Amino acid sequence: MATHIHLGHIFHIAGAPKVTEAAAALVSIPDGALVLDDGGRIAFCGDRAEIPSEYESGTVHDHRPGFLLPGFVDTHVHFPQTYAGDSYGGGQLLEWLTLCMFPSEAKFADPEFAQQAAVEFTNRRISAGTTAAMVFGSAFPHAQDALFTETQKAGLRIVSGRGIQTVGDETAQPLMTSEEDAIRLTREEIDKWHGADTGDVDTALLHVAIIPRFSLSVTPETLKNLGELYDEVRDRGVYVHSHLNENNRPGTGEVDSTKETYQVNSYLDTYDGKFLPGSAVGGKSLLGRRTILAHCVHCQDVELERMAETGTSVSHCPISQLFLGSGTMPWKRTVASGVTISVGSDFGGGDEWLIPRVLGDAFKVHITEAGDDGVSMHPAEMLFVGTLGGARALDMENRFGNFDAGKEADFVVVDPSGTPTLDGLLRNGFRSSDPELARDQTLFALLMGIRETSITEVYVAGKRAKSS
Ligand code: GUN
Ligand code: ZN
């Protein structure tokens, strides 16, 4: 790979700030240049007029008047729900799972169907500029093989694992396995795919996660066994992913049902080895720097504190929370806890693949939170949770997430002319005479207005991602 120079208006969040420091770390370079070295890393990010002389002979890709943004990071998206967005079944989470999701996901038992879905899923990611993702996988190993194979062909990053279920009603039956198979299949997936593309997890694009669907889909025995498995493979950089405190509809809510089933006061305890008899000394925890828990709408302070303490991250999925009537992750309280916040599309609980659409709904739900909890997210905070925050949640902030020199070059090219509404917003929208506010207004318009039609090129570690 030779040196490449990409020109456009650059936005990114520099350094390694907290979400509350994102505005101060926001970088906007209207006449910007992103220079990639021959290894696909960021050699220079700055003003076009200041490109260091050693790079001046690089191949120029002139995207002006377009924009260059870090690749989007989706930390919660369901592969076996590729064809299940907008599913109508009446009711909230638990009814929707039984009526719509389990039957939809059972279709992946057919290898041809699963293969076609893997191609579709990967293409949707490229269209949406999602360069890195934590992907909740299919129960079927052949479907996971197709997903990893297609992702590798496309050149995207992925962390994924088969969705583990060992208990449920007859609609869940096709997705369930015995206790033994739950551990065996998970171990086999780790051995087959974790770091498989380069043979080194620190340079790989492919990684594996242990994914119990949620506490109600597995038994205490499964969680105990998975805790032991994780204890064995944690040092290999394996991930953990699941759902937490998503829906608490009175009477039939997931949160109360979980506490009742496991006889715990805190849902998080079920992932922390604490539901076991003699819990304080007992089961091994699934929490840690490589664990991401989706939703966290109804967390107690003690749960948020424990997540922050262990380095466990939140995947905030506002579109899906609206669709399933789950409520809103409390922004101020979650930020105050110090836990890392990233965002997820949660497609098919959500009905959009595009992370900026998730950010748009995050803005809307948080400004609507009651009383003093209502907050107008800064556009830099929106960009942060959709890019650098996601890289941090994946524990790969040292590799991607912004345009700091030396990082692997993950970025999207945005051409506003592909989306007339966005084009109009950027050309003719009112901008303040205060340059800082004008900058923020432009970034906000960009994040709110981007659609798949605006994203023309997608790069991971300096290489262009390829659809099939
Ligand atoms: N909790 C358990 N399974 C699921 C799922 O498929 N989607 C969502 N949104 N929540 C879940
Ligand atoms: Zn989900």
Coordinates of C-alpha atoms and ligand atoms in Angstrom, one line a residue:
M1 CA 0.0 0.0 0.0
A2 CA 1.5 3.3 -1.0
T3 CA 0.9 6.6 0.7
H4 CA -2.6 8.0 0.1
I5 CA -3.9 11.5 0.7
H6 CA -7.7 11.9 1.2
L7 CA -9.0 15.5 1.0
G8 CA -12.2 16.7 2.6
H9 CA -13.7 18.4 5.7
I10 CA -12.5 16.3 8.6
F11 CA -14.3 15.9 11.9
H12 CA -13.1 13.6 14.7
I13 CA -12.6 13.5 18.5
A14 CA -8.9 13.6 19.1
G15 CA -7.0 12.0 22.0
A16 CA -8.7 9.9 24.6
P17 CA -11.3 12.1 26.3
K18 CA -14.2 11.2 28.5
V19 CA -17.6 11.7 26.9
T20 CA -18.0 14.9 29.0
E21 CA -14.7 16.2 27.4
A22 CA -15.8 15.4 23.8
A23 CA -16.6 19.0 22.9
A24 CA -13.2 20.2 23.9
A25 CA -11.6 17.4 21.9
L26 CA -13.6 18.0 18.8
V27 CA -11.4 18.7 15.7
S28 CA -12.9 20.3 12.6
I29 CA -10.6 20.9 9.6
P30 CA -12.6 22.3 6.7
D31 CA -9.8 22.0 4.2
G32 CA -8.4 18.8 5.7
A33 CA -6.0 16.1 4.6
L34 CA -5.9 12.6 5.9
V35 CA -2.6 11.0 5.0
L36 CA -2.3 7.2 5.2
D37 CA 1.1 5.5 5.3
D38 CA 1.9 2.4 3.3
G39 CA 0.6 0.2 6.2
G40 CA -2.9 1.8 6.2
R41 CA -2.2 3.9 9.3
I42 CA -2.8 7.6 9.9
A43 CA 0.4 9.4 9.1
F44 CA -1.0 12.9 9.2
C45 CA -4.4 14.5 9.9
G46 CA -4.4 18.3 9.4
D47 CA -4.7 21.2 7.1
R48 CA -4.2 20.4 3.4
A49 CA -1.7 23.3 3.3
E50 CA 0.4 21.6 6.0
I51 CA 0.9 18.1 4.6
P52 CA 4.5 17.2 5.5
S53 CA 6.8 17.2 2.4
E54 CA 7.6 13.5 2.7
Y55 CA 4.0 12.6 1.9
E56 CA 3.3 15.2 -0.9
S57 CA 3.9 12.7 -3.6
G58 CA 1.1 10.4 -2.3
T59 CA -1.9 9.4 -4.4
V60 CA -4.5 12.1 -3.9
H61 CA -8.2 11.3 -3.4
D62 CA -10.1 14.5 -3.6
H63 CA -13.5 14.1 -1.9
R64 CA -14.2 17.9 -1.5
P65 CA -16.7 19.3 -0.8
G66 CA -17.3 16.0 1.0
F67 CA -16.5 15.0 4.6
L68 CA -14.2 12.5 6.2
L69 CA -15.4 11.0 9.5
P70 CA -14.0 8.1 11.6
G71 CA -15.8 4.8 10.7
F72 CA -18.9 4.2 12.7
V73 CA -18.9 1.6 15.5
D74 CA -22.1 -0.3 16.2
T75 CA -21.7 -2.1 19.6
H76 CA -25.0 -4.1 19.4
V77 CA -26.5 -5.5 16.3
H78 CA -28.2 -8.8 15.6
F79 CA -27.1 -10.9 12.6
P80 CA -30.0 -13.4 12.8
Q81 CA -32.4 -10.4 12.7
T82 CA -31.1 -9.2 9.4
Y83 CA -34.5 -9.7 7.8
A84 CA -36.5 -9.0 11.0
G85 CA -36.4 -5.2 11.5
D86 CA -39.9 -3.7 12.0
S87 CA -41.4 -7.0 13.0
Y88 CA -44.9 -6.7 14.2
G89 CA -46.1 -9.0 16.9
G90 CA -47.9 -6.8 19.3
G91 CA -46.4 -6.3 22.8
Q92 CA -43.0 -5.5 24.2
L93 CA -39.8 -7.3 24.5
L94 CA -40.7 -10.8 25.9
E95 CA -43.8 -11.2 23.7
W96 CA -41.9 -9.8 20.6
L97 CA -39.1 -12.3 21.2
T98 CA -41.5 -15.2 21.3
L99 CA -43.8 -14.1 18.5
C100 CA -41.3 -12.7 16.0
M101 CA -37.6 -13.1 16.8
F102 CA -37.3 -16.7 17.8
P103 CA -39.2 -17.9 14.7
S104 CA -37.2 -15.5 12.4
E105 CA -33.9 -16.6 13.8
A106 CA -34.9 -20.3 13.5
K107 CA -34.8 -19.8 9.7
F108 CA -31.0 -19.6 9.9
A109 CA -31.0 -23.4 10.4
D110 CA -31.0 -23.5 6.6
P111 CA -27.4 -23.0 5.5
E112 CA -28.3 -21.4 2.2
F113 CA -30.6 -18.9 3.9
A114 CA -27.9 -18.2 6.5
Q115 CA -25.3 -17.6 3.8
Q116 CA -27.5 -15.2 1.9
A117 CA -28.2 -13.3 5.2
A118 CA -24.4 -13.1 5.9
V119 CA -23.9 -11.4 2.5
E120 CA -26.9 -9.1 3.1
F121 CA -25.8 -8.2 6.7
T122 CA -22.3 -7.4 5.6
N123 CA -23.5 -5.3 2.7
R124 CA -25.8 -3.4 5.0
R125 CA -22.8 -2.6 7.2
I126 CA -20.8 -1.3 4.3
S127 CA -23.7 0.9 3.2
A128 CA -24.0 2.3 6.7
G129 CA -20.2 2.9 7.1
T130 CA -20.1 0.6 10.2
T131 CA -16.5 -0.3 10.2
A132 CA -16.5 -2.1 13.5
A133 CA -19.3 -4.0 15.3
M134 CA -20.2 -6.2 18.2
V135 CA -22.5 -8.6 16.5
F136 CA -25.0 -10.8 18.4
G137 CA -24.7 -14.0 16.4
S138 CA -26.9 -16.8 15.2
A139 CA -27.3 -20.0 17.3
F140 CA -26.2 -22.0 14.3
P141 CA -22.4 -22.6 13.8
H142 CA -22.7 -22.8 10.0
A143 CA -24.4 -19.3 10.0
Q144 CA -21.5 -17.9 12.2
D145 CA -19.0 -19.4 9.7
A146 CA -20.8 -17.6 6.9
L147 CA -20.8 -14.3 8.9
F148 CA -17.0 -14.4 9.7
T149 CA -16.2 -15.5 6.1
E150 CA -18.2 -12.7 4.5
T151 CA -16.9 -10.1 7.0
Q152 CA -13.3 -11.1 6.2
K153 CA -14.0 -11.0 2.4
A154 CA -15.4 -7.5 2.8
G155 CA -12.5 -6.3 5.0
L156 CA -14.6 -5.1 8.0
R157 CA -14.0 -5.5 11.7
I158 CA -16.2 -7.8 13.7
V159 CA -16.6 -9.2 17.2
S160 CA -19.3 -11.9 17.2
G161 CA -20.3 -15.2 18.8
R162 CA -23.2 -17.6 18.6
G163 CA -26.3 -16.6 20.7
I164 CA -26.4 -19.1 23.5
Q165 CA -29.8 -20.4 24.7
T166 CA -30.4 -23.4 27.0
V167 CA -33.9 -22.7 28.3
G168 CA -37.2 -21.4 26.8
D169 CA -40.6 -22.3 25.5
E170 CA -41.4 -24.2 22.3
T171 CA -40.7 -21.1 20.1
A172 CA -37.1 -20.9 21.4
Q173 CA -36.6 -24.7 21.0
P174 CA -34.8 -24.6 17.6
L175 CA -32.3 -22.1 19.0
M176 CA -31.5 -24.1 22.2
T177 CA -28.8 -26.6 23.0
S178 CA -27.9 -28.8 25.9
E179 CA -25.7 -27.4 28.6
E180 CA -22.8 -29.4 27.3
D181 CA -23.2 -28.2 23.7
A182 CA -23.5 -24.6 24.8
I183 CA -20.0 -24.7 26.1
R184 CA -18.6 -27.0 23.4
L185 CA -19.9 -24.9 20.5
T186 CA -18.7 -21.6 22.1
R187 CA -15.3 -23.0 22.7
E188 CA -15.1 -24.3 19.1
E189 CA -16.1 -20.9 17.7
I190 CA -13.4 -19.2 19.8
D191 CA -10.7 -21.7 18.6
K192 CA -11.8 -21.4 15.0
W193 CA -12.4 -17.6 14.6
H194 CA -10.8 -15.6 17.4
G195 CA -8.0 -13.7 15.7
A196 CA -8.1 -16.1 12.8
D197 CA -7.4 -13.6 10.0
T198 CA -3.9 -12.7 11.2
G199 CA -3.3 -15.3 13.8
D200 CA -2.7 -12.5 16.3
V201 CA -5.6 -11.0 18.3
D202 CA -3.8 -7.7 18.5
T203 CA -3.8 -7.2 14.8
A204 CA -6.8 -9.2 13.8
L205 CA -10.1 -7.8 12.4
L206 CA -12.0 -10.9 13.5
H207 CA -12.7 -11.6 17.2
V208 CA -15.1 -13.8 19.1
A209 CA -17.4 -13.1 22.0
I210 CA -19.2 -15.3 24.5
I211 CA -22.9 -14.4 24.1
P212 CA -25.5 -15.7 26.5
R213 CA -28.7 -14.2 24.9
F214 CA -29.8 -12.8 28.2
S215 CA -30.2 -14.3 31.7
L216 CA -33.8 -15.6 31.0
S217 CA -32.6 -17.6 27.9
V218 CA -30.0 -19.6 29.9
T219 CA -29.8 -21.4 33.2
P220 CA -27.7 -20.6 36.3
E221 CA -25.7 -23.7 35.2
T222 CA -25.0 -22.2 31.8
L223 CA -23.8 -18.9 33.3
K224 CA -21.6 -20.8 35.8
N225 CA -20.1 -22.8 33.0
L226 CA -19.6 -19.8 30.8
G227 CA -17.9 -18.0 33.7
E228 CA -15.5 -20.9 33.9
L229 CA -14.9 -20.9 30.2
Y230 CA -14.3 -17.1 30.2
D231 CA -11.8 -17.5 33.1
E232 CA -9.8 -19.8 30.8
V233 CA -10.0 -17.6 27.7
R234 CA -10.0 -14.1 29.1
D235 CA -6.3 -13.7 28.6
R236 CA -6.7 -14.5 24.9
G237 CA -8.7 -11.2 24.5
V238 CA -12.1 -13.0 24.1
Y239 CA -15.2 -10.8 24.5
V240 CA -18.5 -11.1 26.3
H241 CA -21.8 -9.6 25.2
S242 CA -25.4 -9.7 26.3
H243 CA -28.5 -7.7 27.2
L244 CA -29.0 -6.0 30.6
N245 CA -32.0 -4.2 32.2
E246 CA -33.7 -3.5 29.0
N247 CA -37.5 -3.7 29.6
N248 CA -39.4 -3.5 32.8
R249 CA -43.0 -3.5 31.8
P250 CA -45.0 -4.1 35.0
G251 CA -45.9 -7.7 35.4
T252 CA -44.2 -9.2 32.3
G253 CA -41.0 -7.2 32.3
E254 CA -37.6 -8.8 31.7
V255 CA -36.0 -7.1 34.7
D256 CA -38.5 -8.3 37.4
S257 CA -38.7 -11.8 35.8
T258 CA -34.9 -12.1 35.9
K259 CA -34.7 -11.1 39.5
E260 CA -37.4 -13.5 40.4
T261 CA -35.9 -16.4 38.4
Y262 CA -32.4 -16.0 39.8
Q263 CA -33.5 -14.7 43.3
V264 CA -31.2 -11.7 43.0
N265 CA -31.7 -8.0 43.8
S266 CA -29.6 -6.9 40.9
Y267 CA -29.8 -8.2 37.3
L268 CA -26.1 -7.5 36.8
D269 CA -25.3 -10.0 39.5
T270 CA -26.4 -12.8 37.2
Y271 CA -23.5 -12.0 34.9
D272 CA -21.2 -11.4 37.8
G273 CA -21.3 -15.0 39.2
K274 CA -23.3 -13.9 42.2
F275 CA -26.5 -15.8 41.8
L276 CA -24.7 -19.0 42.7
P277 CA -25.0 -20.6 46.2
G278 CA -22.2 -19.1 48.3
S279 CA -22.0 -16.4 45.6
A280 CA -19.5 -14.1 47.3
V281 CA -16.8 -16.7 46.8
G282 CA -18.5 -18.7 44.0
G283 CA -18.9 -18.2 40.3
K284 CA -16.6 -16.6 38.0
S285 CA -17.6 -13.2 36.6
L286 CA -18.3 -12.4 33.0
L287 CA -17.7 -8.7 33.5
G288 CA -14.5 -6.9 32.3
R289 CA -12.9 -4.5 29.8
R290 CA -14.1 -6.7 26.9
T291 CA -17.7 -7.0 28.1
I292 CA -20.5 -5.0 26.5
L293 CA -24.0 -5.0 27.9
A294 CA -26.8 -3.7 25.7
H295 CA -29.5 -1.2 26.8
C296 CA -29.0 -0.6 30.6
V297 CA -32.3 1.4 30.7
H298 CA -33.2 0.3 34.3
C299 CA -29.9 0.0 36.0
Q300 CA -29.5 0.7 39.7
D301 CA -26.6 2.9 40.8
V302 CA -24.9 -0.1 42.3
E303 CA -25.0 -1.8 38.9
L304 CA -23.5 1.1 37.0
E305 CA -20.8 1.5 39.7
R306 CA -19.9 -2.2 39.3
M307 CA -19.8 -1.9 35.5
A308 CA -17.5 1.2 35.8
E309 CA -15.3 -0.6 38.3
T310 CA -14.9 -3.7 36.1
G311 CA -14.5 -1.7 32.8
T312 CA -17.7 -3.2 31.5
S313 CA -19.3 -1.0 28.8
V314 CA -22.9 0.0 27.9
S315 CA -24.3 -0.2 24.4
H316 CA -27.1 2.4 24.3
C317 CA -29.7 1.5 21.7
P318 CA -32.4 4.3 21.7
I319 CA -34.1 3.3 18.4
S320 CA -34.8 -0.2 19.7
Q321 CA -35.8 1.2 23.1
L322 CA -38.4 3.3 21.4
F323 CA -39.6 0.4 19.2
L324 CA -40.0 -2.0 22.1
G325 CA -41.4 0.6 24.6
S326 CA -38.4 -0.1 26.9
G327 CA -37.8 3.4 28.1
T328 CA -34.7 5.5 27.9
M329 CA -31.2 4.9 29.2
P330 CA -30.8 7.8 31.7
W331 CA -28.1 9.9 30.2
K332 CA -26.9 12.1 33.1
R333 CA -26.9 9.3 35.6
T334 CA -25.1 6.8 33.3
V335 CA -22.5 9.4 32.3
A336 CA -22.0 10.3 36.0
S337 CA -21.2 6.7 36.9
G338 CA -18.1 6.8 34.7
V339 CA -19.1 3.7 32.7
T340 CA -18.1 3.7 29.0
I341 CA -21.0 4.5 26.8
S342 CA -21.2 3.4 23.2
V343 CA -24.2 3.0 20.8
G344 CA -25.9 0.2 19.0
S345 CA -28.5 -0.1 16.3
D346 CA -29.9 -3.3 17.8
F347 CA -31.2 -4.1 14.3
G348 CA -33.9 -5.8 14.3
G349 CA -35.2 -4.4 17.6
G350 CA -34.1 -1.1 15.9
D351 CA -35.2 -0.4 12.4
E352 CA -32.1 1.5 11.2
W353 CA -28.6 0.2 10.4
L354 CA -27.0 3.6 10.3
I355 CA -25.3 4.8 13.5
P356 CA -26.0 8.5 12.8
R357 CA -29.7 7.6 12.8
V358 CA -29.1 6.1 16.3
L359 CA -27.4 9.3 17.4
G360 CA -30.3 11.3 16.1
D361 CA -32.7 9.4 18.2
A362 CA -30.3 9.6 21.2
F363 CA -30.5 13.3 20.9
K364 CA -34.3 13.3 20.8
V365 CA -34.8 10.9 23.7
H366 CA -32.4 12.7 26.0
I367 CA -33.7 16.1 25.4
T368 CA -37.1 14.6 26.3
E369 CA -36.1 13.1 29.6
A370 CA -38.1 14.4 32.5
G371 CA -37.3 17.6 34.4
D372 CA -33.7 18.2 35.2
D373 CA -32.7 14.9 33.5
G374 CA -33.4 16.4 30.1
V375 CA -30.2 17.2 28.3
S376 CA -29.3 18.5 24.8
M377 CA -26.4 16.3 23.7
H378 CA -23.5 18.2 22.2
P379 CA -22.8 17.1 18.6
A380 CA -19.3 16.2 19.7
E381 CA -20.8 13.8 22.4
M382 CA -22.9 12.3 19.6
L383 CA -19.8 11.8 17.4
F384 CA -17.9 10.5 20.4
V385 CA -20.3 7.7 21.3
G386 CA -20.7 6.7 17.6
T387 CA -16.9 6.4 17.0
L388 CA -14.3 6.7 19.7
G389 CA -16.6 5.5 22.5
G390 CA -17.4 2.4 20.5
A391 CA -13.7 1.7 19.9
R392 CA -13.2 2.1 23.7
A393 CA -16.1 -0.2 24.5
L394 CA -14.4 -2.8 22.2
D395 CA -11.2 -2.2 24.0
M396 CA -9.5 -1.3 20.7
E397 CA -9.2 2.5 21.2
N398 CA -5.5 2.1 20.7
R399 CA -6.2 0.8 17.1
F400 CA -9.0 3.0 15.7
G401 CA -11.9 5.4 16.6
N402 CA -10.3 8.7 15.6
F403 CA -7.6 10.1 13.4
D404 CA -4.7 10.3 15.9
A405 CA -1.4 9.6 14.1
G406 CA -0.4 5.9 14.2
K407 CA -3.9 4.5 14.4
E408 CA -5.3 2.2 11.8
A409 CA -7.2 4.3 9.2
D410 CA -10.9 3.5 9.6
F411 CA -13.0 6.2 8.0
V412 CA -16.0 7.0 5.8
V413 CA -16.3 9.4 3.0
V414 CA -19.6 11.5 3.1
D415 CA -20.8 13.1 -0.1
P416 CA -23.8 15.3 0.8
S417 CA -24.9 15.5 -2.8
G418 CA -26.1 11.9 -2.5
T419 CA -28.8 13.1 -0.1
P420 CA -30.7 16.2 -1.1
T421 CA -31.9 17.1 2.4
L422 CA -28.4 16.9 3.8
D423 CA -27.1 18.9 0.9
G424 CA -29.6 21.6 1.5
L425 CA -28.9 21.6 5.3
L426 CA -25.2 22.0 4.7
R427 CA -25.4 24.6 1.8
N428 CA -28.2 26.8 3.0
G429 CA -28.7 26.2 6.7
F430 CA -28.3 29.1 9.1
R431 CA -24.9 29.3 10.8
S432 CA -24.0 31.4 13.8
S433 CA -21.4 34.2 13.4
D434 CA -19.7 32.5 16.4
P435 CA -17.2 30.2 14.7
E436 CA -17.4 27.5 17.4
L437 CA -21.2 27.4 17.4
A438 CA -21.1 27.4 13.5
R439 CA -18.8 24.4 13.6
D440 CA -21.1 22.6 16.0
Q441 CA -24.1 23.4 13.9
T442 CA -22.4 22.0 10.8
L443 CA -21.5 18.7 12.7
F444 CA -25.0 18.4 14.0
A445 CA -26.6 18.9 10.6
L446 CA -24.2 16.3 9.2
L447 CA -25.0 13.7 11.9
M448 CA -28.7 14.3 11.7
G449 CA -28.8 14.4 7.9
I450 CA -26.6 11.5 6.8
R451 CA -28.3 8.6 5.2
E452 CA -26.9 5.5 3.5
T453 CA -27.0 7.5 0.2
S454 CA -24.5 10.0 1.6
I455 CA -21.8 7.4 2.3
T456 CA -19.7 6.8 -0.8
E457 CA -16.6 5.1 0.4
V458 CA -15.7 3.0 3.5
Y459 CA -12.1 2.2 4.7
V460 CA -10.9 -0.2 7.4
A461 CA -7.2 0.0 8.2
G462 CA -6.6 2.0 5.0
K463 CA -8.3 -0.6 2.7
R464 CA -11.6 0.1 1.0
A465 CA -14.4 -2.3 2.1
K466 CA -15.9 -4.3 -0.7
S467 CA -19.6 -5.3 -1.0
S468 CA -20.5 -8.5 -2.7
Ligands
GUN1 N1 -33.1 -9.6 24.9 C1 -33.0 -10.9 24.6 N2 -33.0 -11.1 23.3 C2 -33.1 -9.9 22.7 C3 -33.2 -9.5 21.4 O1 -33.1 -10.2 20.4 N3 -33.4 -8.1 21.2 C4 -33.5 -7.3 22.2 N4 -33.7 -6.0 21.9 N5 -33.4 -7.7 23.5 C5 -33.3 -9.0 23.7
ZN2 ZN -30.4 -6.7 21.2

